[in-house]
Coordinates of C-alpha atoms and ligand atoms in Angstrom, one line a residue:
M1 CA 0.0 0.0 -0.1
N2 CA 1.0 3.6 -0.6
K3 CA 2.4 5.8 2.2
I4 CA 0.3 8.8 2.0
V5 CA 0.7 12.0 4.1
S6 CA -2.3 12.3 6.3
L7 CA -4.4 15.4 5.8
S8 CA -6.9 13.9 8.3
S9 CA -10.4 15.2 8.6
F10 CA -10.1 14.2 12.4
D11 CA -7.2 16.6 13.0
R12 CA -8.9 19.8 12.3
Q13 CA -9.1 21.2 15.8
K14 CA -5.5 20.4 16.4
R15 CA -4.5 22.1 13.2
K16 CA -6.6 25.2 14.1
E17 CA -4.8 25.3 17.5
Q18 CA -1.4 25.1 15.7
I19 CA -2.2 27.7 13.1
A20 CA -3.3 30.3 15.7
S21 CA -0.1 29.7 17.9
E22 CA 2.6 30.2 15.4
R23 CA 4.0 32.9 13.1
Y24 CA 4.3 31.9 9.4
D25 CA 6.7 33.1 6.7
L26 CA 3.7 33.0 4.3
L27 CA -0.1 32.8 4.7
V28 CA -2.0 32.0 1.6
I29 CA -5.7 33.0 1.2
G30 CA -7.6 30.5 -1.1
G31 CA -7.4 26.8 -1.6
G32 CA -8.0 26.7 -5.4
A33 CA -5.2 25.4 -7.8
T34 CA -3.5 28.8 -7.6
G35 CA -3.3 28.9 -3.8
C36 CA -2.5 25.4 -3.4
G37 CA 0.3 25.6 -6.0
I38 CA 1.7 28.5 -4.2
A39 CA 1.7 26.6 -0.8
L40 CA 3.4 23.7 -2.4
D41 CA 6.1 25.8 -4.1
A42 CA 6.7 27.8 -0.8
A43 CA 6.8 24.7 1.4
A44 CA 9.2 23.1 -1.0
R45 CA 11.5 26.2 -0.7
G46 CA 11.6 26.0 3.2
L47 CA 9.1 28.7 3.9
K48 CA 7.0 28.1 7.0
T49 CA 3.6 28.3 5.1
A50 CA -0.1 28.1 6.1
L51 CA -3.2 28.3 3.8
V52 CA -6.7 28.9 4.6
E53 CA -9.7 28.2 2.4
K54 CA -13.2 29.6 3.2
R55 CA -15.1 26.6 1.9
D56 CA -13.5 23.4 0.6
F57 CA -10.3 23.1 -1.4
A58 CA -11.2 23.6 -5.1
S59 CA -14.6 24.7 -4.2
G60 CA -14.4 27.8 -6.3
T61 CA -13.4 28.0 -10.0
S62 CA -10.9 25.1 -9.6
S63 CA -13.7 22.5 -9.7
K64 CA -15.7 24.2 -12.5
S65 CA -13.4 24.4 -15.4
T66 CA -13.4 22.6 -18.8
K67 CA -10.9 20.2 -17.1
L68 CA -8.2 20.5 -19.8
I69 CA -4.5 21.0 -19.2
H70 CA -4.2 22.7 -22.5
G71 CA -1.7 24.5 -24.6
G72 CA -4.3 27.2 -25.2
L73 CA -5.1 27.1 -28.9
R74 CA -7.5 30.1 -28.5
Y75 CA -4.6 32.3 -27.3
L76 CA -2.9 31.6 -30.6
K77 CA -6.0 33.4 -32.2
Q78 CA -5.3 36.3 -29.9
L79 CA -1.7 36.1 -31.0
D80 CA -0.6 35.6 -27.5
I81 CA 2.5 33.6 -28.3
A82 CA 4.1 33.6 -24.8
L83 CA 1.1 32.3 -23.3
V84 CA 0.7 29.4 -25.7
R85 CA 4.3 28.6 -25.2
E86 CA 4.1 28.6 -21.4
S87 CA 0.8 26.7 -21.3
G88 CA 2.4 24.1 -23.6
T89 CA 5.5 23.6 -21.5
E90 CA 3.5 23.5 -18.4
R91 CA 1.3 20.8 -19.8
A92 CA 4.3 18.6 -20.5
I93 CA 5.5 19.1 -16.9
V94 CA 2.1 18.3 -15.3
N95 CA 1.9 15.3 -17.5
K96 CA 5.3 14.1 -15.8
L97 CA 4.3 15.1 -12.3
A98 CA 1.0 13.5 -12.3
P99 CA 0.2 11.4 -15.5
H100 CA -3.0 10.0 -14.1
L101 CA -4.3 13.7 -13.8
C102 CA -3.2 14.8 -17.2
L103 CA -4.3 12.3 -19.7
P104 CA -3.7 12.6 -23.4
E105 CA -7.0 13.4 -25.2
K106 CA -7.1 13.7 -29.0
M107 CA -9.0 16.6 -30.2
L108 CA -10.9 17.0 -33.4
L109 CA -11.3 20.6 -34.8
P110 CA -13.8 20.4 -37.6
I111 CA -13.3 22.9 -40.5
I112 CA -16.8 24.0 -41.7
V113 CA -18.2 26.5 -44.1
D114 CA -17.9 30.0 -42.8
G115 CA -16.2 28.6 -39.6
T116 CA -13.6 30.4 -37.4
F117 CA -10.6 28.6 -39.1
G118 CA -10.1 27.7 -42.7
K119 CA -8.0 24.7 -43.9
Y120 CA -4.8 26.6 -44.3
S121 CA -5.2 28.7 -41.1
T122 CA -6.0 25.5 -39.1
S123 CA -3.1 23.7 -40.6
L124 CA -0.7 26.6 -40.0
G125 CA -2.2 27.4 -36.5
L126 CA -2.0 23.8 -35.2
W127 CA 1.5 23.4 -36.5
V128 CA 2.6 26.5 -34.7
Y129 CA 0.7 25.4 -31.6
D130 CA 2.4 22.0 -31.6
K131 CA 5.9 23.7 -32.0
L132 CA 5.2 26.4 -29.3
A133 CA 3.9 23.5 -26.9
G134 CA 6.7 21.3 -27.7
V135 CA 4.5 18.4 -28.8
D136 CA 6.2 15.0 -29.6
K137 CA 6.5 14.0 -33.1
E138 CA 4.0 11.2 -32.8
D139 CA 1.4 13.5 -31.4
S140 CA 1.8 16.2 -34.0
R141 CA -1.2 17.6 -35.6
V142 CA -2.7 15.8 -38.7
M143 CA -5.0 17.5 -41.2
L144 CA -7.9 15.4 -42.3
S145 CA -10.0 15.5 -45.5
K146 CA -13.7 15.7 -45.2
K147 CA -14.0 11.8 -45.7
Q148 CA -11.4 11.2 -43.0
A149 CA -13.0 13.7 -40.6
Q150 CA -16.2 11.9 -41.1
T151 CA -14.6 8.6 -40.4
K152 CA -13.2 9.9 -37.1
E153 CA -16.5 11.4 -36.2
P154 CA -19.5 10.2 -38.1
L155 CA -21.9 12.5 -36.1
L156 CA -20.4 15.7 -37.7
N157 CA -22.7 17.6 -40.0
P158 CA -21.9 16.4 -43.4
T159 CA -23.5 19.4 -45.3
T160 CA -21.1 22.0 -43.7
L161 CA -18.0 19.9 -43.1
K162 CA -14.9 20.6 -45.1
G163 CA -12.2 18.7 -43.2
A164 CA -10.6 18.8 -39.8
G165 CA -7.5 19.2 -37.7
Y166 CA -6.6 16.4 -35.3
Y167 CA -4.3 17.4 -32.5
A168 CA -3.1 16.7 -29.0
E169 CA -4.8 18.0 -25.8
Y170 CA -4.8 16.8 -22.2
R171 CA -7.6 16.2 -19.9
T172 CA -7.5 16.6 -16.1
D173 CA -9.7 16.6 -13.1
D174 CA -9.2 20.2 -11.7
A175 CA -10.4 19.4 -8.2
R176 CA -8.4 16.3 -7.8
L177 CA -5.3 18.2 -9.1
T178 CA -5.9 20.9 -6.5
I179 CA -6.3 18.2 -3.7
E180 CA -3.1 16.5 -4.7
L181 CA -1.3 19.8 -4.7
I182 CA -2.4 20.6 -1.1
K183 CA -1.6 17.1 0.1
K184 CA 1.9 17.3 -1.4
A185 CA 2.3 20.8 0.2
A186 CA 1.3 19.4 3.6
S187 CA 3.6 16.5 3.1
L188 CA 6.5 19.1 2.8
G189 CA 5.4 21.0 6.1
A190 CA 2.7 23.4 4.9
L191 CA -0.4 23.8 7.2
P192 CA -3.7 24.0 5.2
I193 CA -7.2 24.3 6.7
N194 CA -10.4 24.4 4.9
Y195 CA -13.6 26.3 6.1
L196 CA -11.7 29.1 7.5
E197 CA -12.7 32.4 6.0
V198 CA -10.4 35.4 6.2
T199 CA -12.7 38.4 7.2
D200 CA -10.1 40.9 8.2
F201 CA -6.4 41.9 8.0
V202 CA -4.3 42.4 11.1
Y203 CA -1.9 45.3 11.1
D204 CA 1.6 46.2 12.6
G205 CA 1.6 50.0 12.0
D206 CA 0.7 50.3 8.4
R207 CA 1.9 46.8 7.3
I208 CA -0.3 43.6 7.3
C209 CA 1.0 41.1 9.7
G210 CA -1.7 38.6 9.7
V211 CA -5.4 37.8 9.2
T212 CA -8.6 37.3 11.2
C213 CA -10.6 34.2 10.2
K214 CA -14.1 33.0 10.9
D215 CA -14.5 29.1 11.2
L216 CA -17.5 28.3 9.1
L217 CA -18.0 25.1 10.8
D218 CA -18.3 26.3 14.4
Q219 CA -18.4 30.2 14.0
S220 CA -15.2 30.6 16.2
E221 CA -12.6 33.2 15.4
V222 CA -9.1 32.5 14.6
K223 CA -6.1 34.9 14.3
I224 CA -3.1 34.0 12.2
K225 CA 0.2 35.7 12.2
A226 CA 2.4 35.9 9.0
K227 CA 5.3 37.9 7.7
Q228 CA 3.6 37.9 4.2
V229 CA 0.0 37.4 3.1
V230 CA -0.8 36.3 -0.4
S231 CA -4.3 36.3 -1.7
A232 CA -5.1 33.7 -4.2
G233 CA -8.9 34.3 -3.9
G234 CA -9.9 33.7 -7.5
P235 CA -13.1 35.5 -8.3
W236 CA -13.2 36.8 -4.6
V237 CA -9.8 38.6 -5.1
D238 CA -11.6 42.0 -5.3
K239 CA -13.7 41.2 -2.3
L240 CA -10.4 40.7 -0.3
R241 CA -9.0 43.8 -1.8
A242 CA -12.1 45.7 -0.7
I243 CA -11.3 44.9 2.8
N244 CA -8.0 46.8 2.8
D245 CA -9.3 49.3 0.3
S246 CA -6.7 48.4 -2.3
I247 CA -8.8 48.1 -5.5
T248 CA -7.1 50.2 -8.3
N249 CA -8.1 50.6 -11.9
K250 CA -6.7 47.0 -12.5
R251 CA -9.7 45.1 -11.3
L252 CA -11.5 41.8 -11.9
Q253 CA -14.1 41.2 -14.7
L254 CA -15.9 38.0 -13.9
T255 CA -17.3 35.9 -16.7
K256 CA -19.4 32.8 -16.2
G257 CA -18.9 29.5 -17.9
V258 CA -21.5 26.7 -18.0
H259 CA -21.1 23.0 -18.9
I260 CA -23.9 20.6 -19.4
V261 CA -23.5 16.8 -19.1
V262 CA -25.4 14.1 -21.0
P263 CA -25.1 10.3 -20.8
F264 CA -22.4 9.1 -23.2
D265 CA -24.8 7.1 -25.3
R266 CA -26.7 10.3 -26.1
L267 CA -23.6 11.9 -27.6
P268 CA -21.3 8.9 -28.2
L269 CA -18.2 10.8 -29.6
K270 CA -15.2 8.9 -30.6
Q271 CA -13.0 11.7 -29.3
S272 CA -13.2 15.2 -27.9
V273 CA -14.3 17.8 -30.5
Y274 CA -13.6 21.5 -30.4
F275 CA -16.2 23.2 -32.7
D276 CA -17.7 26.4 -33.9
V277 CA -20.8 28.0 -32.6
P278 CA -23.0 30.1 -34.7
D279 CA -22.1 33.2 -32.8
G280 CA -18.5 32.9 -33.7
R281 CA -17.3 31.3 -30.5
M282 CA -15.9 27.8 -30.1
I283 CA -16.8 25.2 -27.5
F284 CA -15.9 21.6 -26.4
S285 CA -17.7 18.3 -26.3
I286 CA -15.6 15.9 -24.2
P287 CA -16.5 12.2 -23.6
R288 CA -15.5 11.1 -20.1
G289 CA -16.4 7.7 -18.6
K290 CA -20.2 7.4 -18.4
V291 CA -20.9 10.8 -19.9
T292 CA -20.1 13.5 -22.5
Y293 CA -19.9 17.2 -21.3
I294 CA -20.4 20.2 -23.4
G295 CA -19.0 23.7 -22.7
T296 CA -18.5 26.3 -22.1
T297 CA -20.6 29.7 -22.3
D298 CA -18.6 32.9 -21.6
T299 CA -20.9 35.8 -20.4
V300 CA -20.4 38.7 -18.1
Y301 CA -21.3 37.9 -14.6
T302 CA -22.5 40.3 -11.7
G303 CA -24.5 37.9 -9.5
S304 CA -23.6 36.1 -6.3
L305 CA -20.1 34.6 -6.1
D306 CA -21.1 32.0 -3.6
R307 CA -23.8 30.3 -5.7
V308 CA -23.4 30.3 -9.4
V309 CA -26.2 28.7 -11.3
A310 CA -26.9 27.8 -14.9
T311 CA -29.8 29.5 -16.5
E312 CA -32.3 28.3 -19.2
K313 CA -30.4 30.7 -21.6
D314 CA -27.0 28.9 -20.9
R315 CA -28.7 25.6 -21.3
D316 CA -30.4 26.5 -24.6
Y317 CA -27.3 28.1 -26.0
L318 CA -25.2 25.0 -25.5
L319 CA -28.0 22.6 -26.8
H320 CA -28.4 24.8 -29.9
A321 CA -24.5 24.7 -30.4
V322 CA -24.2 20.9 -30.1
N323 CA -27.2 20.1 -32.2
N324 CA -26.0 22.3 -34.9
T325 CA -22.6 20.5 -35.1
F326 CA -24.1 16.9 -34.7
P327 CA -27.5 17.2 -36.3
T328 CA -28.6 13.6 -36.0
I329 CA -28.4 13.5 -32.1
T330 CA -31.1 16.1 -31.5
L331 CA -30.4 16.5 -27.8
T332 CA -33.3 18.1 -25.7
K333 CA -33.2 19.5 -22.2
Y334 CA -34.5 16.2 -21.0
D335 CA -31.2 14.5 -22.0
I336 CA -29.1 16.6 -19.7
I337 CA -28.3 15.1 -16.4
S338 CA -26.3 17.6 -14.7
N339 CA -24.4 20.9 -15.1
W340 CA -21.8 23.1 -13.4
A341 CA -21.3 26.8 -13.6
G342 CA -18.0 28.6 -12.7
L343 CA -16.5 32.0 -12.7
R344 CA -13.4 33.2 -14.7
P345 CA -11.5 35.7 -12.6
L346 CA -10.3 37.8 -15.5
I347 CA -8.6 41.2 -15.6
H348 CA -11.0 43.9 -16.8
E349 CA -10.0 45.8 -20.1
D350 CA -12.2 48.5 -21.4
G351 CA -14.1 47.9 -24.5
K352 CA -13.3 44.0 -24.7
S353 CA -16.0 41.3 -24.8
P354 CA -15.7 38.4 -22.3
S355 CA -14.1 36.1 -25.1
E356 CA -11.6 38.8 -26.0
L357 CA -10.2 39.3 -22.5
S358 CA -6.8 37.9 -21.8
R359 CA -6.4 34.8 -19.8
K360 CA -3.0 36.0 -18.4
D361 CA -2.4 36.2 -14.7
E362 CA -1.6 39.5 -12.9
I363 CA -0.1 40.3 -9.7
F364 CA -1.4 43.2 -7.6
E365 CA 0.6 44.6 -4.6
A366 CA -1.0 46.8 -2.1
P367 CA 0.8 49.5 -0.1
D368 CA 0.2 47.5 3.1
G369 CA 2.0 44.5 1.7
L370 CA -0.9 42.4 0.5
V371 CA -0.1 40.5 -2.7
S372 CA -3.0 39.2 -4.7
I373 CA -2.8 37.0 -7.9
A374 CA -5.7 36.6 -10.3
G375 CA -6.5 35.6 -13.9
G376 CA -4.5 32.8 -15.5
K377 CA -5.3 29.2 -16.1
L378 CA -5.4 26.0 -14.2
T379 CA -2.7 24.8 -16.6
G380 CA -0.3 27.6 -15.6
Y381 CA -0.7 27.1 -11.8
R382 CA 2.9 26.0 -11.4
K383 CA 4.4 29.0 -13.0
M384 CA 2.0 31.4 -11.3
A385 CA 3.2 29.9 -7.9
E386 CA 6.8 30.2 -8.9
R387 CA 6.3 33.9 -9.7
I388 CA 4.6 34.6 -6.5
V389 CA 6.9 32.8 -4.3
D390 CA 9.9 34.4 -6.0
K391 CA 8.3 37.8 -5.0
V392 CA 7.7 36.7 -1.5
T393 CA 11.3 35.3 -1.0
N394 CA 12.7 38.5 -2.2
K395 CA 10.7 40.5 0.2
L396 CA 11.5 38.2 3.1
S397 CA 15.2 38.1 2.3
K398 CA 15.1 42.0 2.3
D399 CA 13.6 42.1 5.8
S400 CA 15.9 39.5 7.3
S401 CA 19.0 37.4 6.6
A402 CA 17.0 34.4 5.5
T403 CA 17.8 33.0 2.1
F404 CA 15.6 30.7 0.0
G405 CA 16.4 28.7 -3.1
K406 CA 14.7 28.7 -6.4
S407 CA 11.4 26.8 -7.2
T408 CA 11.8 23.1 -7.3
T409 CA 8.2 22.0 -8.2
K410 CA 9.2 21.1 -11.6
K411 CA 10.5 17.9 -10.1
I412 CA 8.1 17.2 -7.3
A413 CA 5.7 14.4 -8.2
L414 CA 2.2 15.1 -6.9
T415 CA 1.4 11.7 -5.6
P416 CA 3.3 9.1 -3.7
E417 CA 4.9 6.4 -5.8
P418 CA 3.5 8.1 -9.1
L419 CA 2.8 6.2 -12.2
Q420 CA 5.6 6.9 -14.5
D421 CA 3.9 7.9 -17.8
N422 CA 0.8 7.5 -19.9
K423 CA 1.5 3.8 -20.7
A424 CA 1.8 3.1 -17.0
V425 CA -1.5 4.8 -16.4
R426 CA -3.1 2.7 -19.1
A427 CA -1.6 -0.5 -17.7
Y428 CA -2.7 0.2 -14.2
I429 CA -6.2 0.9 -15.3
S430 CA -6.4 -2.5 -16.9
E431 CA -4.9 -4.0 -13.7
V432 CA -7.5 -2.3 -11.4
S433 CA -10.2 -3.0 -13.8
S434 CA -9.5 -6.6 -13.7
M435 CA -9.4 -6.5 -9.8
C436 CA -12.8 -5.0 -10.0
K437 CA -14.2 -7.6 -12.3
D438 CA -12.9 -10.3 -10.0
V439 CA -14.9 -9.1 -7.2
G440 CA -18.0 -8.4 -9.1
I441 CA -17.6 -4.6 -9.7
D442 CA -18.2 -2.8 -12.9
P443 CA -14.8 -2.6 -14.6
Y444 CA -15.6 1.2 -15.1
Y445 CA -14.5 1.7 -11.5
G446 CA -10.9 0.5 -12.6
W447 CA -10.8 3.6 -14.9
Y448 CA -12.5 5.8 -12.4
L449 CA -10.4 4.9 -9.4
V450 CA -7.1 5.2 -11.3
T451 CA -7.8 8.5 -13.1
N452 CA -9.0 10.0 -9.8
Y453 CA -6.4 8.6 -7.3
G454 CA -3.5 7.2 -9.4
R455 CA -1.7 4.5 -7.4
Q456 CA -3.7 5.5 -4.2
A457 CA -6.5 3.4 -5.8
A458 CA -4.7 0.4 -4.3
N459 CA -5.6 1.8 -0.8
I460 CA -9.2 1.9 -1.7
M461 CA -9.3 -1.5 -3.4
T462 CA -7.4 -3.2 -0.5
A463 CA -9.9 -1.9 2.1
L464 CA -12.8 -3.0 0.0
P465 CA -13.5 -6.3 1.9
N466 CA -14.0 -4.4 5.0
Y467 CA -17.5 -3.1 3.6
K468 CA -20.3 -5.5 3.7
S469 CA -23.2 -3.8 1.8
E470 CA -24.7 -6.1 -0.8
D471 CA -24.2 -3.4 -3.3
Q472 CA -20.6 -3.1 -4.4
E473 CA -21.0 0.5 -5.5
V474 CA -21.8 1.4 -2.0
N475 CA -18.8 -0.5 -0.7
I476 CA -16.5 1.4 -3.1
A477 CA -18.0 4.7 -2.1
L478 CA -17.5 3.9 1.6
S479 CA -13.9 2.7 1.0
E480 CA -13.2 5.9 -0.9
L481 CA -14.9 8.0 1.8
D482 CA -12.7 6.5 4.6
F483 CA -9.6 7.1 2.4
C484 CA -10.8 10.8 2.0
L485 CA -11.5 11.2 5.6
E486 CA -8.1 9.9 6.6
H487 CA -6.1 11.7 4.0
E488 CA -8.0 14.4 2.3
M489 CA -9.7 16.7 4.9
V490 CA -13.2 15.9 3.9
Q491 CA -15.5 18.0 6.2
R492 CA -19.0 17.9 4.5
A493 CA -21.0 15.6 2.2
E494 CA -20.4 18.0 -0.6
D495 CA -16.6 17.7 -0.4
F496 CA -16.9 14.1 -1.1
F497 CA -19.6 14.1 -3.8
I498 CA -18.0 17.0 -5.7
R499 CA -14.4 17.8 -5.2
R500 CA -13.0 14.3 -4.0
T501 CA -15.0 12.1 -6.4
G502 CA -16.6 14.4 -9.1
R503 CA -19.8 12.2 -8.8
L504 CA -22.1 15.2 -8.9
Y505 CA -21.0 16.1 -12.4
F506 CA -19.9 12.7 -13.9
D507 CA -22.0 10.1 -12.2
I508 CA -25.0 11.9 -10.7
L509 CA -27.2 8.9 -11.2
S510 CA -25.1 7.0 -8.7
I511 CA -25.6 9.5 -6.0
E512 CA -29.2 8.5 -5.1
K513 CA -28.0 4.9 -4.5
I514 CA -24.9 5.9 -2.1
K515 CA -26.1 9.1 -0.7
E516 CA -27.6 7.8 2.5
A517 CA -24.8 5.5 3.4
V518 CA -22.1 8.1 2.8
I519 CA -23.9 10.8 4.8
A520 CA -24.4 8.2 7.7
R521 CA -20.8 7.4 7.8
L522 CA -19.8 11.0 7.7
A523 CA -22.1 11.7 10.6
E524 CA -20.7 8.8 12.6
S525 CA -17.0 9.5 11.9
L526 CA -17.3 13.3 12.4
E527 CA -19.6 13.1 15.3
W528 CA -22.4 15.3 13.7
S529 CA -25.3 16.5 15.8
A530 CA -28.8 15.9 14.6
D531 CA -29.0 19.5 13.4
R532 CA -25.8 19.2 11.6
L533 CA -26.9 16.0 9.8
K534 CA -30.2 17.8 8.8
K535 CA -28.3 20.7 7.5
E536 CA -25.9 18.6 5.5
R537 CA -28.7 16.8 3.9
E538 CA -30.5 20.0 3.0
I539 CA -27.3 21.5 1.5
M540 CA -26.6 18.3 -0.4
D541 CA -30.2 18.3 -1.9
A542 CA -29.7 22.0 -2.8
L543 CA -26.5 21.3 -4.6
I544 CA -28.1 18.4 -6.5
H545 CA -31.1 20.7 -7.4
D546 CA -28.7 23.3 -8.8
A547 CA -26.7 20.7 -10.9
T548 CA -30.0 19.5 -12.5
H549 CA -32.0 22.7 -12.9
Y550 CA -31.8 25.8 -15.0
Y551 CA -33.0 29.2 -13.6
E552 CA -34.7 32.0 -15.3
S553 CA -32.2 34.5 -13.8
E554 CA -28.8 34.4 -12.1
E555 CA -30.1 36.4 -9.2
V556 CA -30.5 33.5 -6.7
P557 CA -30.0 33.8 -3.0
A558 CA -26.7 32.4 -1.6
L559 CA -26.9 29.0 -0.1
A560 CA -26.7 28.9 3.7
H561 CA -23.4 27.0 4.0
D562 CA -22.6 28.2 7.5
V563 CA -23.2 25.6 10.1
V564 CA -23.3 25.7 13.9
A565 CA -21.8 22.4 14.8
Ligands
FAD601 P1 -10.4 29.4 -7.3 O1 -10.3 28.0 -7.6 O2 -11.7 30.1 -7.4 O3 -9.9 29.5 -5.8 C1 -10.0 30.7 -5.1 C2 -10.4 30.2 -3.6 O4 -10.4 31.2 -2.6 C3 -11.9 29.6 -3.5 O5 -11.7 28.3 -3.3 C4 -12.5 30.5 -2.5 O6 -13.5 29.8 -1.6 C5 -11.3 31.0 -1.7 N1 -11.5 32.2 -0.9 C6 -12.1 33.3 -1.5 N2 -12.1 34.3 -0.6 C7 -11.6 33.7 0.7 C8 -11.4 34.2 1.9 N3 -12.0 35.4 2.3 N4 -10.9 33.4 2.8 C9 -10.5 32.2 2.5 N5 -10.6 31.6 1.3 C10 -11.2 32.4 0.3 N6 -8.1 26.6 -17.1 C11 -7.4 25.6 -17.7 O7 -6.2 25.5 -17.5 N7 -8.1 24.6 -18.5 C12 -9.3 24.7 -18.7 O8 -9.9 23.8 -19.4 C13 -10.1 25.7 -18.1 N8 -11.4 25.9 -18.4 C14 -12.1 26.7 -17.7 C15 -13.5 26.8 -17.8 C16 -14.4 27.7 -17.1 C17 -15.8 27.7 -17.4 C18 -13.7 28.5 -16.2 C19 -14.5 29.5 -15.3 C20 -12.3 28.5 -16.0 C21 -11.5 27.6 -16.8 N9 -10.1 27.6 -16.6 C22 -9.4 26.7 -17.3 C23 -9.5 28.5 -15.7 C24 -9.2 28.0 -14.3 O9 -10.2 27.1 -13.9 C25 -8.9 28.9 -13.3 O10 -7.9 29.8 -13.8 C26 -8.4 28.4 -12.1 O11 -9.1 27.3 -11.6 C27 -8.4 29.5 -10.9 O12 -8.0 29.0 -9.8 P2 -7.8 29.9 -8.4 O13 -7.2 29.1 -7.4 O14 -7.2 31.2 -8.9 O15 -9.3 30.3 -8.2

C-alpha cells in the first residue's frame, strides 16, 4: 500500500490550535489550484507556510473548469504567443508530475463552411501550436480530408464539413489536481485548513502582519500571524482587496462558464471535439467515462459569487450549439443529467468582450503589503506559484538574513509512488479494472479509481473487503470516503460528492444509491449532531437541485453554508 501523508479530517481542531499559535513566513488565502500551487512551491523552498480556504479546497473555479490541461489554442488566435508557449511547456510538466491527472486526449477541430478557421489557417495554426507547446512528433497535428474527418467522427454535420485538424490535448480533473497539490504541500510542512474564511487583516503599523478568520463550521474566530500574506482568492480577489481598500483601476471582470452533461450514449463521440458555434465562439464536447460534457458559455457575470447557477439561456445556447454541429443527435433539455457553472477571474480591459479578455495572470501589490494574484489558467498554476513565491522570498530576504532557493516544483511528483507515464496509467487501469471484475464490480471503476487517485487506488481496493453492503457500489464509495476522511480533509458531504470524487458532475445517477450510506458514515465519523446532519442533507439536496435545474435568472439567494456544529 502507498504511504500517504495524512491530511486527516479528524485533526482539524489540532491544526486550528497550531495555526493560531505560530507565526508563518507565508499565509496563503484561497485553496484553489493557484493557492495550493503557491503553498506547495513555498513549502518546498523551506518557507513556513499556512493556507486557509473559506469553503472546501477547489470549491471555487478550480472544480468548475473545462478540465483541460491545454496549450491554449485560442490564445494563438489572440496572438498571445508567450502564453501558448508557457501553457504548452507546463502541460508537459504536469503530465510528468501526475500522469493520471493529465491524460492525453485527442481533439478534433472540424473545418466548416464559414467557420472560425479555414483549412490553411488551421493547418498553420495547429503546426505553430504544436511547435510552441513542444508536442512530440508522434502526437503532432494531422490534417484530415472531409472523408477522413467523417470517419473519425460520423456524427459531424456532412453538409457543412470541409475537413478537420486532429491534434493533442490533455484532460484533467481540476479538483483532484488541487487536492493533490495541497496534500503534497502538507507533506512538505505546509499547514492548510479548509472552512476558515479570512474576514479582516491584522496590522503592525501600516503593514499587514496577519489575518482574522471565521471558522465556518463552528463560527469561532482565529487569528493567524504571518510575515507575508498572499491572496489567491480567484473570483473573490477584489472582495478581499475591498477589505483593505486596495482596488485600483486594475480590477477583476468575472465571466461565467457553464457546462452541461449528457449520458455518453446520447452523444457517443469517438474523441473530443472543439467546434464552432453560430455566434463565432468555439466550444468543447468531451467524452469522459459514463458521460459526455459540453461547454462552455462565456458571459459577463454580476451575480452572487457564492452560488453560481446555470440559466435556461445557458442551457439552450449549449444545446443549440451541439445540435448544430451533430445534427442527428437532437439533444433536448430532458437528456441533460447535470451541469456546473464557474466564474473566470479575468482582468478587466475597457471595451473588450468576455471572449476577448486575456487569460493571463496578474499580480497586484497593495501599499500595506498584501499581494494578490488573479487571472491565469489551471494549466499555468505552477508558473504562477513560482512567480509569487519568488516575489515573497525576495521580500522576506530583504527584511531578514534568510535566504531561500529557487522553485523546485518542476521535479516534485504530486502523488506518492506516481505512475511513470501514460503507458503506466493505461496498464494500471487494466490491472485495477480486472481486480474490480474479479470481485463483481463494474470494470468502469478501474478507470474511475485510477484517473481519480492514481496509485492510491490500491488503498481503496485493499480496504474494500471491510465493507459489507450487498451493493458493491456502496462498498466502493465507503472505502473511498474512509480514504478521503483519513487523507484528504473531507468535512462535508459536498466535499466528497463534488471535489473528491466528481460524482455530482460525472456520475450523478449513482448519488441516489450511495448518498444515505455516505452521509450516515460522515455523521458517525465526524460526530455530527442531529441538526448538523439535517443541514448537511439540505445542502446536498440543494446542490443536486442546482446541478439539475436551469434558472430564469442568475439572481438567486446564496446557499446557507454556515453551520453551527
Ligand atoms: P479558485 O479556484 O476560485 O480559488 C479561489 C479560492 O479562494 C476559492 O476556493 C475561495 O473559496 C477561496 N476564498 C475566497 N475568499 C476567501 C476568503 N476570504 N478566505 C479564505 N478563502 C477564500 N483553465 C485551464 O487551464 N483549463 C481549462 O480547461 C479551463 N477551463 C475553464 C472553464 C471555465 C468555465 C472557467 C470558469 C475557468 C476555466 N479555466 C481553465 C481557468 C481555471 O479554472 C482557473 O484559472 C483556476 O481554476 C483558478 O484557480 P484559483 O485558485 O485562482 O481560483
